[in-house]
PDB file of N, CA and C in Angstrom:
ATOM      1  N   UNK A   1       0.841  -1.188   0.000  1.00 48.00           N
ATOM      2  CA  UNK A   1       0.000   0.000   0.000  1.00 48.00           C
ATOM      3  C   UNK A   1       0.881   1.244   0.000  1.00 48.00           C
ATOM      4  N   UNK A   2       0.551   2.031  -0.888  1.00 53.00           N
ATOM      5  CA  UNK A   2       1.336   3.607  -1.228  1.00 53.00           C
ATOM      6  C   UNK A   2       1.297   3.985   0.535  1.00 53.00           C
ATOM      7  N   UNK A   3       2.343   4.536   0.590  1.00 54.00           N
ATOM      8  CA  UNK A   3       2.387   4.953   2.257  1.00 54.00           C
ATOM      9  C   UNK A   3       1.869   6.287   2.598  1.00 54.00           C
ATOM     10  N   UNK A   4       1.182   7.439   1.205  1.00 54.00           N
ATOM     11  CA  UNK A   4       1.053   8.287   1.268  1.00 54.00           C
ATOM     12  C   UNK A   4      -0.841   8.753   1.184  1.00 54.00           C
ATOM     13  N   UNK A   5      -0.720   7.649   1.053  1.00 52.00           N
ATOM     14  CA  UNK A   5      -2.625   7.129   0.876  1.00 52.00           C
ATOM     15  C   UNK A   5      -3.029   6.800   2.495  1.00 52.00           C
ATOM     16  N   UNK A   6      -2.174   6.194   3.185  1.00 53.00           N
ATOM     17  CA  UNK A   6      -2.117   6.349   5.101  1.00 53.00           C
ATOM     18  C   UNK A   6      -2.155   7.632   5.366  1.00 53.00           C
ATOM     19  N   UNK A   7      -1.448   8.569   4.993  1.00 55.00           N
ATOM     20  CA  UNK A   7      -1.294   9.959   5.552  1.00 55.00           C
ATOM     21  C   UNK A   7      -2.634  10.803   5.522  1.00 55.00           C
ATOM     22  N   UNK A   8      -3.471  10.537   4.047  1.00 57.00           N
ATOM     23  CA  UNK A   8      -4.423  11.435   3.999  1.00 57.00           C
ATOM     24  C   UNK A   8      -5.222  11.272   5.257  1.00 57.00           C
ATOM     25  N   UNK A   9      -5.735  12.211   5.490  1.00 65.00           N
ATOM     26  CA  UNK A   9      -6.755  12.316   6.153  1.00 65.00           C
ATOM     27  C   UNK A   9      -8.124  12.098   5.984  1.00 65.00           C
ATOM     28  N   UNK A  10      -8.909  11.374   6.249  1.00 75.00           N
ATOM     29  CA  UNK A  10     -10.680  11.301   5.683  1.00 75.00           C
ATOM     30  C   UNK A  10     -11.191  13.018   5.454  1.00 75.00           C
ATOM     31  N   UNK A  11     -11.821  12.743   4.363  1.00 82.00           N
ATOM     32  CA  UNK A  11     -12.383  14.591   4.545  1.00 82.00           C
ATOM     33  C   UNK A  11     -13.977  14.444   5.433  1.00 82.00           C
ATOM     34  N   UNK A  12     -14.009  15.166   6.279  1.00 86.00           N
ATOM     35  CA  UNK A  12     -14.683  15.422   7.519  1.00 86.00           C
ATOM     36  C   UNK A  12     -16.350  15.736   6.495  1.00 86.00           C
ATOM     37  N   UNK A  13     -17.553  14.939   6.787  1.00 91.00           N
ATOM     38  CA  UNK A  13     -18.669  15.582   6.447  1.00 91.00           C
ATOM     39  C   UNK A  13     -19.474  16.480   7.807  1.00 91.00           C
ATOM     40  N   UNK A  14     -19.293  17.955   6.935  1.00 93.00           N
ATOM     41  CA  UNK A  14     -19.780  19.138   7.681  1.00 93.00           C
ATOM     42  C   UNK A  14     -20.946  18.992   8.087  1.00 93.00           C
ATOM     43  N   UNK A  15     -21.891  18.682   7.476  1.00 94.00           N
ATOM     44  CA  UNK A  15     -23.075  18.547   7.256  1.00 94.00           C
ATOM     45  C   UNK A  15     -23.469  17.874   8.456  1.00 94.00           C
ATOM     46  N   UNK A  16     -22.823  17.086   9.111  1.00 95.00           N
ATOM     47  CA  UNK A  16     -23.480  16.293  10.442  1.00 95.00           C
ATOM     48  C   UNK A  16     -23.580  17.520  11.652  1.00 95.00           C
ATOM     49  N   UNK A  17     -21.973  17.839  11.630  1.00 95.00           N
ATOM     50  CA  UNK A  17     -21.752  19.053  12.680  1.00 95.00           C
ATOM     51  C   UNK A  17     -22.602  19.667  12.372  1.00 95.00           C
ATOM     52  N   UNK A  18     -22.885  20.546  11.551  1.00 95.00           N
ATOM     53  CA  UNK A  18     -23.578  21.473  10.939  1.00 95.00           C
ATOM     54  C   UNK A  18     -24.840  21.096  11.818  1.00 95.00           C
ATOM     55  N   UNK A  19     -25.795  19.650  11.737  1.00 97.00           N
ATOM     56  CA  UNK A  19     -26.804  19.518  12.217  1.00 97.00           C
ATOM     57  C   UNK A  19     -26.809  19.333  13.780  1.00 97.00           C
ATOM     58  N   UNK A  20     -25.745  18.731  14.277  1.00 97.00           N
ATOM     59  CA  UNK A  20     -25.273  19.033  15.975  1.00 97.00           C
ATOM     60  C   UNK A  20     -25.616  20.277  16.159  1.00 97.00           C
ATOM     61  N   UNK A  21     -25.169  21.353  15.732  1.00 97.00           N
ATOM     62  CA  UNK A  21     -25.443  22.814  16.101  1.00 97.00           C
ATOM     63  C   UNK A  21     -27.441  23.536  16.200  1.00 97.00           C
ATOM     64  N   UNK A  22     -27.398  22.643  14.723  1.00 98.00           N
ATOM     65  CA  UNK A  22     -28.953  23.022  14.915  1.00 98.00           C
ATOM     66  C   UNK A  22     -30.080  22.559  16.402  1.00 98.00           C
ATOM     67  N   UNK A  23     -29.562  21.537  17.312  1.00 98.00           N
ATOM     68  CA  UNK A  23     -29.993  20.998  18.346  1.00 98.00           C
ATOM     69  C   UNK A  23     -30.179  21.946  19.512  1.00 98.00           C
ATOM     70  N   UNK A  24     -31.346  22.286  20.344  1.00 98.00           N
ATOM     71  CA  UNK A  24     -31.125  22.776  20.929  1.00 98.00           C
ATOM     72  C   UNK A  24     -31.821  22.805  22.452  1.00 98.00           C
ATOM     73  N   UNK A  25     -31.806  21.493  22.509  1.00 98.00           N
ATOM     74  CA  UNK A  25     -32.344  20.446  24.118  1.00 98.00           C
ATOM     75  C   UNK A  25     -31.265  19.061  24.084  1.00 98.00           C
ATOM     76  N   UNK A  26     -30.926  19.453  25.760  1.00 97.00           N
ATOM     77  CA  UNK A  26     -30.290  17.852  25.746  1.00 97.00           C
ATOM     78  C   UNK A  26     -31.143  16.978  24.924  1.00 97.00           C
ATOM     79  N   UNK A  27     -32.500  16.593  25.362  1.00 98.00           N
ATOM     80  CA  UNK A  27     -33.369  15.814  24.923  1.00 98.00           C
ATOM     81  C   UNK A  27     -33.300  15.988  23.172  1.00 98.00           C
ATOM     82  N   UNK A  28     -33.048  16.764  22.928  1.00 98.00           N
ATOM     83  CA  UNK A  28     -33.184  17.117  20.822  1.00 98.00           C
ATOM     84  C   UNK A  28     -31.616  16.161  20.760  1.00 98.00           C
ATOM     85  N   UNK A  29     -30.436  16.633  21.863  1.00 98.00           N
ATOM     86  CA  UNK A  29     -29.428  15.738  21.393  1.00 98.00           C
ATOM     87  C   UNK A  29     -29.540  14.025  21.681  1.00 98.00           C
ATOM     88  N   UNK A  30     -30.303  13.897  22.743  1.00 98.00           N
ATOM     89  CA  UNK A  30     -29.660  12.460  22.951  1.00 98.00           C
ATOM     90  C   UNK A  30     -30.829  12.145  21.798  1.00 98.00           C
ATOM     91  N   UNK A  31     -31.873  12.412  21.144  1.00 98.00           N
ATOM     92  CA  UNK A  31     -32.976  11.589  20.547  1.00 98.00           C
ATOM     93  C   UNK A  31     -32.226  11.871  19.031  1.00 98.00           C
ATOM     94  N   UNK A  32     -30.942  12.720  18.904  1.00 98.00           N
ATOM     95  CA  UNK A  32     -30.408  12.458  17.665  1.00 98.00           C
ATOM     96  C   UNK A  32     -29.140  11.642  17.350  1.00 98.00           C
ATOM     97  N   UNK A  33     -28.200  11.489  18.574  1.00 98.00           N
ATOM     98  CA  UNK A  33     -27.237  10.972  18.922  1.00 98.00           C
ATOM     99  C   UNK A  33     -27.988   9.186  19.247  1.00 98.00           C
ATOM    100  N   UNK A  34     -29.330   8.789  19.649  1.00 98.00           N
ATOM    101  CA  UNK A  34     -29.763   7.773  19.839  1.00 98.00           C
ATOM    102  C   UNK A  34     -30.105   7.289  18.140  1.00 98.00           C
ATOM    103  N   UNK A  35     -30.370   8.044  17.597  1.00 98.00           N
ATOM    104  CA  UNK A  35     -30.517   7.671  15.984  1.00 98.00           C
ATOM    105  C   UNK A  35     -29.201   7.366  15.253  1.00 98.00           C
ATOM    106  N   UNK A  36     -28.275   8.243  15.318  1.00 98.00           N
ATOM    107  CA  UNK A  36     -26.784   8.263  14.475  1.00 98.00           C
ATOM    108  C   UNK A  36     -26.411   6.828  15.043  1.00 98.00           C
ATOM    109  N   UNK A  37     -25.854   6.996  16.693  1.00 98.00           N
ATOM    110  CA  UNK A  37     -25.481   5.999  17.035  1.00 98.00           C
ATOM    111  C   UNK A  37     -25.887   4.447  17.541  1.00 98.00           C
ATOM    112  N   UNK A  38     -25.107   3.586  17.378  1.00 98.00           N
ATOM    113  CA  UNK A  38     -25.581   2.342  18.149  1.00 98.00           C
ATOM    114  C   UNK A  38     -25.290   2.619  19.779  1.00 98.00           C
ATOM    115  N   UNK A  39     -25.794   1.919  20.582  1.00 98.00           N
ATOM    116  CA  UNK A  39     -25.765   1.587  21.903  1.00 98.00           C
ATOM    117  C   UNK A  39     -24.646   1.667  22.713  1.00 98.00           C
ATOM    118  N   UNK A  40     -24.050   1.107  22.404  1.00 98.00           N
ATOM    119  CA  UNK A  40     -22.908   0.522  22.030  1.00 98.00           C
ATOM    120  C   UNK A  40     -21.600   1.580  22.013  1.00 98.00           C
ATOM    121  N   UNK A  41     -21.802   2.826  21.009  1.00 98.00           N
ATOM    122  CA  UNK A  41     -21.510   3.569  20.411  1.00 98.00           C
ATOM    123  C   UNK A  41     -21.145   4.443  21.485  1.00 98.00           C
ATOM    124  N   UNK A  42     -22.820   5.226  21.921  1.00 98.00           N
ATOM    125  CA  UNK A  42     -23.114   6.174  22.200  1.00 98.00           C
ATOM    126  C   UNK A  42     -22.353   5.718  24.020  1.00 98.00           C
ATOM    127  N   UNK A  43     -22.371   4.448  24.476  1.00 97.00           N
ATOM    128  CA  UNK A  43     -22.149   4.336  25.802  1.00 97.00           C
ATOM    129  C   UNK A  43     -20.310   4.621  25.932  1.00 97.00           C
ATOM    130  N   UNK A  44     -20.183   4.580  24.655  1.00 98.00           N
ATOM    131  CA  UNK A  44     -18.584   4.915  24.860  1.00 98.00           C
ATOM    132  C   UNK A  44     -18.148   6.147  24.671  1.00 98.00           C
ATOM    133  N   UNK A  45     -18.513   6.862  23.575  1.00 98.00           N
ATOM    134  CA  UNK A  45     -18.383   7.970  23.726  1.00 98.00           C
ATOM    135  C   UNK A  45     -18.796   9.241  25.375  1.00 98.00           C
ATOM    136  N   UNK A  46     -20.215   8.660  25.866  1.00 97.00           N
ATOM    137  CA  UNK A  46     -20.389   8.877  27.046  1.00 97.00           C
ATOM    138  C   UNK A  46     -19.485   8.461  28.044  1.00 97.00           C
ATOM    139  N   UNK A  47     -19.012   7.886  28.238  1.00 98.00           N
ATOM    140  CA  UNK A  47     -17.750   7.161  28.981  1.00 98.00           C
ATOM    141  C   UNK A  47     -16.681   8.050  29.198  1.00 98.00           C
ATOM    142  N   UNK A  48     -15.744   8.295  27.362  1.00 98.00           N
ATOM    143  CA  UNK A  48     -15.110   8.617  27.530  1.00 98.00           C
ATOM    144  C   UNK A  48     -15.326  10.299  27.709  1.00 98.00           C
ATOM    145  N   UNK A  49     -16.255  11.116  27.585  1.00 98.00           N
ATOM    146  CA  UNK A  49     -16.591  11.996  28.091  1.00 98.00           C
ATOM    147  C   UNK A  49     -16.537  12.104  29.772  1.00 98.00           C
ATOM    148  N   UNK A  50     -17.113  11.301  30.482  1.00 97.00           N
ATOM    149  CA  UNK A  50     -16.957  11.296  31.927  1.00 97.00           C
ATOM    150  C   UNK A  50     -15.617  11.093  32.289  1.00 97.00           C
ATOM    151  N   UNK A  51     -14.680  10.234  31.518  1.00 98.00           N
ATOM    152  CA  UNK A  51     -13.317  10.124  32.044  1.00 98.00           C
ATOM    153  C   UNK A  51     -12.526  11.089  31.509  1.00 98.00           C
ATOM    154  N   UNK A  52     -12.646  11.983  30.687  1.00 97.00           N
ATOM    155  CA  UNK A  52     -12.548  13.397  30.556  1.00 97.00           C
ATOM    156  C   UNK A  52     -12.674  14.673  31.553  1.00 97.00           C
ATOM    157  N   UNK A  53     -13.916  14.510  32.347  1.00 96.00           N
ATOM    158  CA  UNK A  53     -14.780  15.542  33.095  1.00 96.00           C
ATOM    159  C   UNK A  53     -13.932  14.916  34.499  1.00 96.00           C
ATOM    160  N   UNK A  54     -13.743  13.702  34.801  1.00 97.00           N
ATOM    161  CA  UNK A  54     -12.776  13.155  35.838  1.00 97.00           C
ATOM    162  C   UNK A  54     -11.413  13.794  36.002  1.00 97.00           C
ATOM    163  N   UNK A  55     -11.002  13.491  34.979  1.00 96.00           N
ATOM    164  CA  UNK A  55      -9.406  13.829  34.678  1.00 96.00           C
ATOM    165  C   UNK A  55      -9.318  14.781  35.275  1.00 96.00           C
ATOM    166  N   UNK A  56     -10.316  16.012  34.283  1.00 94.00           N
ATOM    167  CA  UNK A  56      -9.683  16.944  34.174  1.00 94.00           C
ATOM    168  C   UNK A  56     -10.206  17.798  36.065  1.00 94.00           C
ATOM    169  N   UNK A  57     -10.806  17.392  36.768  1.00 93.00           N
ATOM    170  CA  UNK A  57     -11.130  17.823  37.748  1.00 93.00           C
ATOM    171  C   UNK A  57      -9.973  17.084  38.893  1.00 93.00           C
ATOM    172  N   UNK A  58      -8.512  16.326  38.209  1.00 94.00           N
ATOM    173  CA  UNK A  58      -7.960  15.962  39.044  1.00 94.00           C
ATOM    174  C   UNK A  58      -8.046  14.413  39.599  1.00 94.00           C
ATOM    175  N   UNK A  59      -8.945  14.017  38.725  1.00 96.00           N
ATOM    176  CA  UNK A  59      -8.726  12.466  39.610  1.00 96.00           C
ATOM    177  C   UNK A  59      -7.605  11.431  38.897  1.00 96.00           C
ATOM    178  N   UNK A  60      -7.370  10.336  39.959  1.00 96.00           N
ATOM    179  CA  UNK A  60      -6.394   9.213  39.295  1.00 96.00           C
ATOM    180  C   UNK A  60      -7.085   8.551  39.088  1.00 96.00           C
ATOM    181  N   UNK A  61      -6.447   7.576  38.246  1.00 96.00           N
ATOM    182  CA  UNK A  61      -6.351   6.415  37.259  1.00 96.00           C
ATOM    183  C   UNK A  61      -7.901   5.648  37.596  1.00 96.00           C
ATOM    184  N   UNK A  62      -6.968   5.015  39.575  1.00 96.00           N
ATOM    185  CA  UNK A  62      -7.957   4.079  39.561  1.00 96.00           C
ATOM    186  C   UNK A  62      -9.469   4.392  40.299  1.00 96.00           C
ATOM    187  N   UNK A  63      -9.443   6.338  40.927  1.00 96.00           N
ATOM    188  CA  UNK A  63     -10.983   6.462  41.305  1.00 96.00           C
ATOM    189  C   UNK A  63     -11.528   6.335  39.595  1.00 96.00           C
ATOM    190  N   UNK A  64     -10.917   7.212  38.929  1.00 97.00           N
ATOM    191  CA  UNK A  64     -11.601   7.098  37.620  1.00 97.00           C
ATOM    192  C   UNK A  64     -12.345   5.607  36.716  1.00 97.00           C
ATOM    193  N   UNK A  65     -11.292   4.689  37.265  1.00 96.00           N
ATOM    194  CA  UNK A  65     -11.646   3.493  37.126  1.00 96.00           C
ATOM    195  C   UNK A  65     -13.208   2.875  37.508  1.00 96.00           C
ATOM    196  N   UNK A  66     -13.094   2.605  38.936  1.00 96.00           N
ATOM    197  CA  UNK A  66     -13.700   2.674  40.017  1.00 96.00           C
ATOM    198  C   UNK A  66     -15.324   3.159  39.534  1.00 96.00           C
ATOM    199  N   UNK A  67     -15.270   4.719  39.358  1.00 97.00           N
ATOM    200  CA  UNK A  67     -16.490   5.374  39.025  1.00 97.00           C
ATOM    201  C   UNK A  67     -17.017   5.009  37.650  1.00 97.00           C
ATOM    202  N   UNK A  68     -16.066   4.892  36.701  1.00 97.00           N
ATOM    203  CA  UNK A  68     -16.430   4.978  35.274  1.00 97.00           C
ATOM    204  C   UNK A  68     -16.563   3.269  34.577  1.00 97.00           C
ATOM    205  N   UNK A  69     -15.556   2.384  35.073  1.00 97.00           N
ATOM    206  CA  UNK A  69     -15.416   1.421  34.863  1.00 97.00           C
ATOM    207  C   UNK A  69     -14.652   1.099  33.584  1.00 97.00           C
ATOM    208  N   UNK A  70     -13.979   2.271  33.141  1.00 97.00           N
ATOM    209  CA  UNK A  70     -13.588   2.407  31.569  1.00 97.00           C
ATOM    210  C   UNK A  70     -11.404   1.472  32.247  1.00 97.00           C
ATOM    211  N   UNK A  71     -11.608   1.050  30.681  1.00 96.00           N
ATOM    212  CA  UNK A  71      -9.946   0.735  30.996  1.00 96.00           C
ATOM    213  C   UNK A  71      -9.155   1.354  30.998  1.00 96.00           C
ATOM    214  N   UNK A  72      -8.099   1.056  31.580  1.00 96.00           N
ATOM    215  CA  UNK A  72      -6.670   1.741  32.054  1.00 96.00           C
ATOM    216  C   UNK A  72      -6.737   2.466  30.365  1.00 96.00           C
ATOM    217  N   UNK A  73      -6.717   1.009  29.261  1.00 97.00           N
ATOM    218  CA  UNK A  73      -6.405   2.084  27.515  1.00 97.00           C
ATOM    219  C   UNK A  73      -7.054   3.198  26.944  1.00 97.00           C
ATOM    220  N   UNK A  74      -8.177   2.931  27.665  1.00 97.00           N
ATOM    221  CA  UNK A  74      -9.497   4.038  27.266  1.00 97.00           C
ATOM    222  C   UNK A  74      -9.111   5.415  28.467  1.00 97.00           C
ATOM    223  N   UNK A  75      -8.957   5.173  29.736  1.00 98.00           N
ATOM    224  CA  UNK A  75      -8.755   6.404  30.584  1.00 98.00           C
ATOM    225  C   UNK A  75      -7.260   7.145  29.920  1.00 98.00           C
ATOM    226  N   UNK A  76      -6.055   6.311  29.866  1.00 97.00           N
ATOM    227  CA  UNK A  76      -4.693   6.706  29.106  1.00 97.00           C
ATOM    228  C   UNK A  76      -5.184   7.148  27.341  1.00 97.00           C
ATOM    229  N   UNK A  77      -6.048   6.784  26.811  1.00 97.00           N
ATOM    230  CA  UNK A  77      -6.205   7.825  25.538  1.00 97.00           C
ATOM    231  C   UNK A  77      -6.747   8.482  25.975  1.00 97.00           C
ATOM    232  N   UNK A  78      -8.164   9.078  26.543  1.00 98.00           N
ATOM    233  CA  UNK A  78      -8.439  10.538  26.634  1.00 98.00           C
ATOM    234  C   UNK A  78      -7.950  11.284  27.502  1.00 98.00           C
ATOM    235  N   UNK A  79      -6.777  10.803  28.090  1.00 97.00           N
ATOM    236  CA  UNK A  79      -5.707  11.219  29.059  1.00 97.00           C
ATOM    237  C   UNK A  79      -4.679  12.256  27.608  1.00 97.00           C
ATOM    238  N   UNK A  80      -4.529  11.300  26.519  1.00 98.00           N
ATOM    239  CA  UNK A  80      -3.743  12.291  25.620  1.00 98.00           C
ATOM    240  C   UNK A  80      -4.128  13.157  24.728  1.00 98.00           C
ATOM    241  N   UNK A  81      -5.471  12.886  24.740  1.00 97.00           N
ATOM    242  CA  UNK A  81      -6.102  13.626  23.893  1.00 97.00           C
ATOM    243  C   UNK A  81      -6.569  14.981  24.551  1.00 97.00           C
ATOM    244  N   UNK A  82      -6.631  14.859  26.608  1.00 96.00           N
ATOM    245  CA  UNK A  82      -6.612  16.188  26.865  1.00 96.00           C
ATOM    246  C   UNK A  82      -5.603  16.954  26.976  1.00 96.00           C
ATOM    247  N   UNK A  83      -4.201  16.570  26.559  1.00 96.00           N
ATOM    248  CA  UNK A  83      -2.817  16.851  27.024  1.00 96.00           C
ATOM    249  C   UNK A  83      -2.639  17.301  25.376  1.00 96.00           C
ATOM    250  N   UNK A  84      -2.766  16.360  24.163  1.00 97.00           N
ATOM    251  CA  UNK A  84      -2.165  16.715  23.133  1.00 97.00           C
ATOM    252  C   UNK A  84      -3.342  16.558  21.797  1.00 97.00           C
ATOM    253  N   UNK A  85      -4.250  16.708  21.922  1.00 95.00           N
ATOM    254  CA  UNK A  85      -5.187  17.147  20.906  1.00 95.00           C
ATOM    255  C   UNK A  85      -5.426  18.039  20.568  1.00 95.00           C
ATOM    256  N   UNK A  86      -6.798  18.144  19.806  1.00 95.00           N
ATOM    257  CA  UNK A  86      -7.292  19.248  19.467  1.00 95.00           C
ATOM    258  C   UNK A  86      -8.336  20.021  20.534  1.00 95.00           C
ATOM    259  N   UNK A  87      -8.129  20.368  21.333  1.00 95.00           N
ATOM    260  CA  UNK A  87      -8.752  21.058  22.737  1.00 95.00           C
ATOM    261  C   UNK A  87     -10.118  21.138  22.185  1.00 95.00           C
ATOM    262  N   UNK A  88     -10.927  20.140  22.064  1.00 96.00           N
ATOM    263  CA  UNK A  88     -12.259  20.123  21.850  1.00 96.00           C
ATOM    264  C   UNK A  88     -12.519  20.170  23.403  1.00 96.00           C
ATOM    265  N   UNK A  89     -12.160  18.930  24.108  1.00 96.00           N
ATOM    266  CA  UNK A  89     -12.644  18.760  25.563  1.00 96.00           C
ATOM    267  C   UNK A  89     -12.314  20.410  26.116  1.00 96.00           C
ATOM    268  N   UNK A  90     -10.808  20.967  25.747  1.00 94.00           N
ATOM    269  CA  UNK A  90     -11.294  22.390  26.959  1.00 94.00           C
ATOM    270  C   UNK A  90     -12.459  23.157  26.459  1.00 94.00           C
ATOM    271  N   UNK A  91     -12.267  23.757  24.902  1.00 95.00           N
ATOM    272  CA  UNK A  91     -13.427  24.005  24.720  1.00 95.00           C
ATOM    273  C   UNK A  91     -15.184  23.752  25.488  1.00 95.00           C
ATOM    274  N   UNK A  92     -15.304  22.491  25.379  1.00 95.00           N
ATOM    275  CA  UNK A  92     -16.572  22.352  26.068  1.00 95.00           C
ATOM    276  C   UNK A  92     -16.725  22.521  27.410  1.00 95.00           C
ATOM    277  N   UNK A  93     -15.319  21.632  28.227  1.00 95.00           N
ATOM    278  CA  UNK A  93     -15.083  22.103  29.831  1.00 95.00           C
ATOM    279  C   UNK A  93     -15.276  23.566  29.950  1.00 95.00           C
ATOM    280  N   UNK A  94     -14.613  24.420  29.347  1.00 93.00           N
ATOM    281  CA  UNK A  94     -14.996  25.944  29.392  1.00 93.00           C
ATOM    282  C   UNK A  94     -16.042  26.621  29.549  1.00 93.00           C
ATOM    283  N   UNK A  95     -16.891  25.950  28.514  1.00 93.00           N
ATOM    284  CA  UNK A  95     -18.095  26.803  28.099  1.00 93.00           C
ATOM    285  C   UNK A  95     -19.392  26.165  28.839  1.00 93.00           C
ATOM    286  N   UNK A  96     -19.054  24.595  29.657  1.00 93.00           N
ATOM    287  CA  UNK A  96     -19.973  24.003  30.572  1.00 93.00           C
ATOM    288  C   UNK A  96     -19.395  24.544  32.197  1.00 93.00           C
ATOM    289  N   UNK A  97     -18.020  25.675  32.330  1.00 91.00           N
ATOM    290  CA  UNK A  97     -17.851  25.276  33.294  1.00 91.00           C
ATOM    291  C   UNK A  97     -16.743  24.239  34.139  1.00 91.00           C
ATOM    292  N   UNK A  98     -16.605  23.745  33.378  1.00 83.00           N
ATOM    293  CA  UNK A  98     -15.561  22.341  34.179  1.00 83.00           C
ATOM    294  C   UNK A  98     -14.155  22.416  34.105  1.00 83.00           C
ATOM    295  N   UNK A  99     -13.480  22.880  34.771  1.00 71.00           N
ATOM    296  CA  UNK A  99     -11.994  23.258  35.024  1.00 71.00           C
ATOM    297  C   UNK A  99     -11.404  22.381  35.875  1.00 71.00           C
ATOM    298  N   UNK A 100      -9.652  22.250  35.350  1.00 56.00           N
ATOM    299  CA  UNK A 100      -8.609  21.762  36.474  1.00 56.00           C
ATOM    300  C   UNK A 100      -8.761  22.509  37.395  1.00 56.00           C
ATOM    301  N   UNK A 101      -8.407  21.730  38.291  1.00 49.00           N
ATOM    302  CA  UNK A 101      -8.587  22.259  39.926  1.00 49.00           C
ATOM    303  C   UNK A 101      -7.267  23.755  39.345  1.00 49.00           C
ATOM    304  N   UNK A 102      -6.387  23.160  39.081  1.00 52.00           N
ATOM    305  CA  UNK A 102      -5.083  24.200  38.787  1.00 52.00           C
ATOM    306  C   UNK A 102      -5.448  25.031  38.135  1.00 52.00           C
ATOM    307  N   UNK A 103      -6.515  25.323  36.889  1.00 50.00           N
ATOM    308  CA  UNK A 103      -7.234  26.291  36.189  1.00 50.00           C
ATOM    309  C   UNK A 103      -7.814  27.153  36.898  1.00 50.00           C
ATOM    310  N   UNK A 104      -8.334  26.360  37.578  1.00 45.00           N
ATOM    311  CA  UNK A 104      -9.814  27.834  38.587  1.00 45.00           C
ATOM    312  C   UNK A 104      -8.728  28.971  39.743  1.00 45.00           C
ATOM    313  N   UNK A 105      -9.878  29.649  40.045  1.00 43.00           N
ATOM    314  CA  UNK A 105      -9.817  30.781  40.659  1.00 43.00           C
ATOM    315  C   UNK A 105      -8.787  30.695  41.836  1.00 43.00           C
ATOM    316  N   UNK A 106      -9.028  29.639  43.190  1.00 40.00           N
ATOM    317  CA  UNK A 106      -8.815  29.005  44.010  1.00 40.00           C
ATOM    318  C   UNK A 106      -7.573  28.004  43.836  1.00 40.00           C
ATOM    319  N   UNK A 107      -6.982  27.966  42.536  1.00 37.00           N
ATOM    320  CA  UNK A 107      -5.916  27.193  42.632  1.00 37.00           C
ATOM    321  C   UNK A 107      -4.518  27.161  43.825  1.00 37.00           C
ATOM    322  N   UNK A 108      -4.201  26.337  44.233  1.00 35.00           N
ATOM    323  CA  UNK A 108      -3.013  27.012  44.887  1.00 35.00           C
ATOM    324  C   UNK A 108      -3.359  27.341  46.690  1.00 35.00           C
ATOM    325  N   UNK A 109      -4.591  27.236  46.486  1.00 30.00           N
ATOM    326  CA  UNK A 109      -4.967  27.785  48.217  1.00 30.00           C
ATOM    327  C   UNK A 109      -5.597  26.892  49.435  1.00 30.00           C
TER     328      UNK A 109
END
């Protein structure tokens, strides 16, 4: 396989985001996110959202464990994805509110 055909990137359809935005009740999201996704799907992405909202409020490995039930591989990727991604998660932590303890006001005291 051409090694340069690995590199591309999938081109992203807007059109979904686009319709994420149009939503505008939890309830409008989960009854559209329950359509897109399988079960299955949607319980992981939820997951790794909570072991996100964990992290980033400071917890280890294994309360995160513990609470979420997600694996060590699943808590260690969205462990890098809040360290070296595309800051979607601060983005939303931001704008819901949800900060490192070291972020907020009170840090340090």
């Amino acid at each position: 396989m051409n090694k340069n055909i690995k590199n591309i990137k999938k081109a992203r359809y807007e059109n979904m985001y686009k319709a994420i935005l149009t939503l505008e009740t939890v309830d409008e999201c989960m009854k559209f996110f329950e359509d897109l996704c399988s079960v299955t799907e949607l319980y992981a992405m939820e997951q790794r959202f909570q072991v996100a909202e964990l992290l980033s409020q400071g917890h280890i490995y294994n309360s995160i464990l513990e609470q979420t039930g997600a694996s060590s591989a699943t808590i260690s990727r969205v462990n890098r994805s809040l360290q070296y991604g595309a800051d979607g998660y601060a983005i939303a932590f931001e704008r819901m509110g949800i900060l490192k303890p070291e972020d907020g006001e009170d840090a340090g005291k």
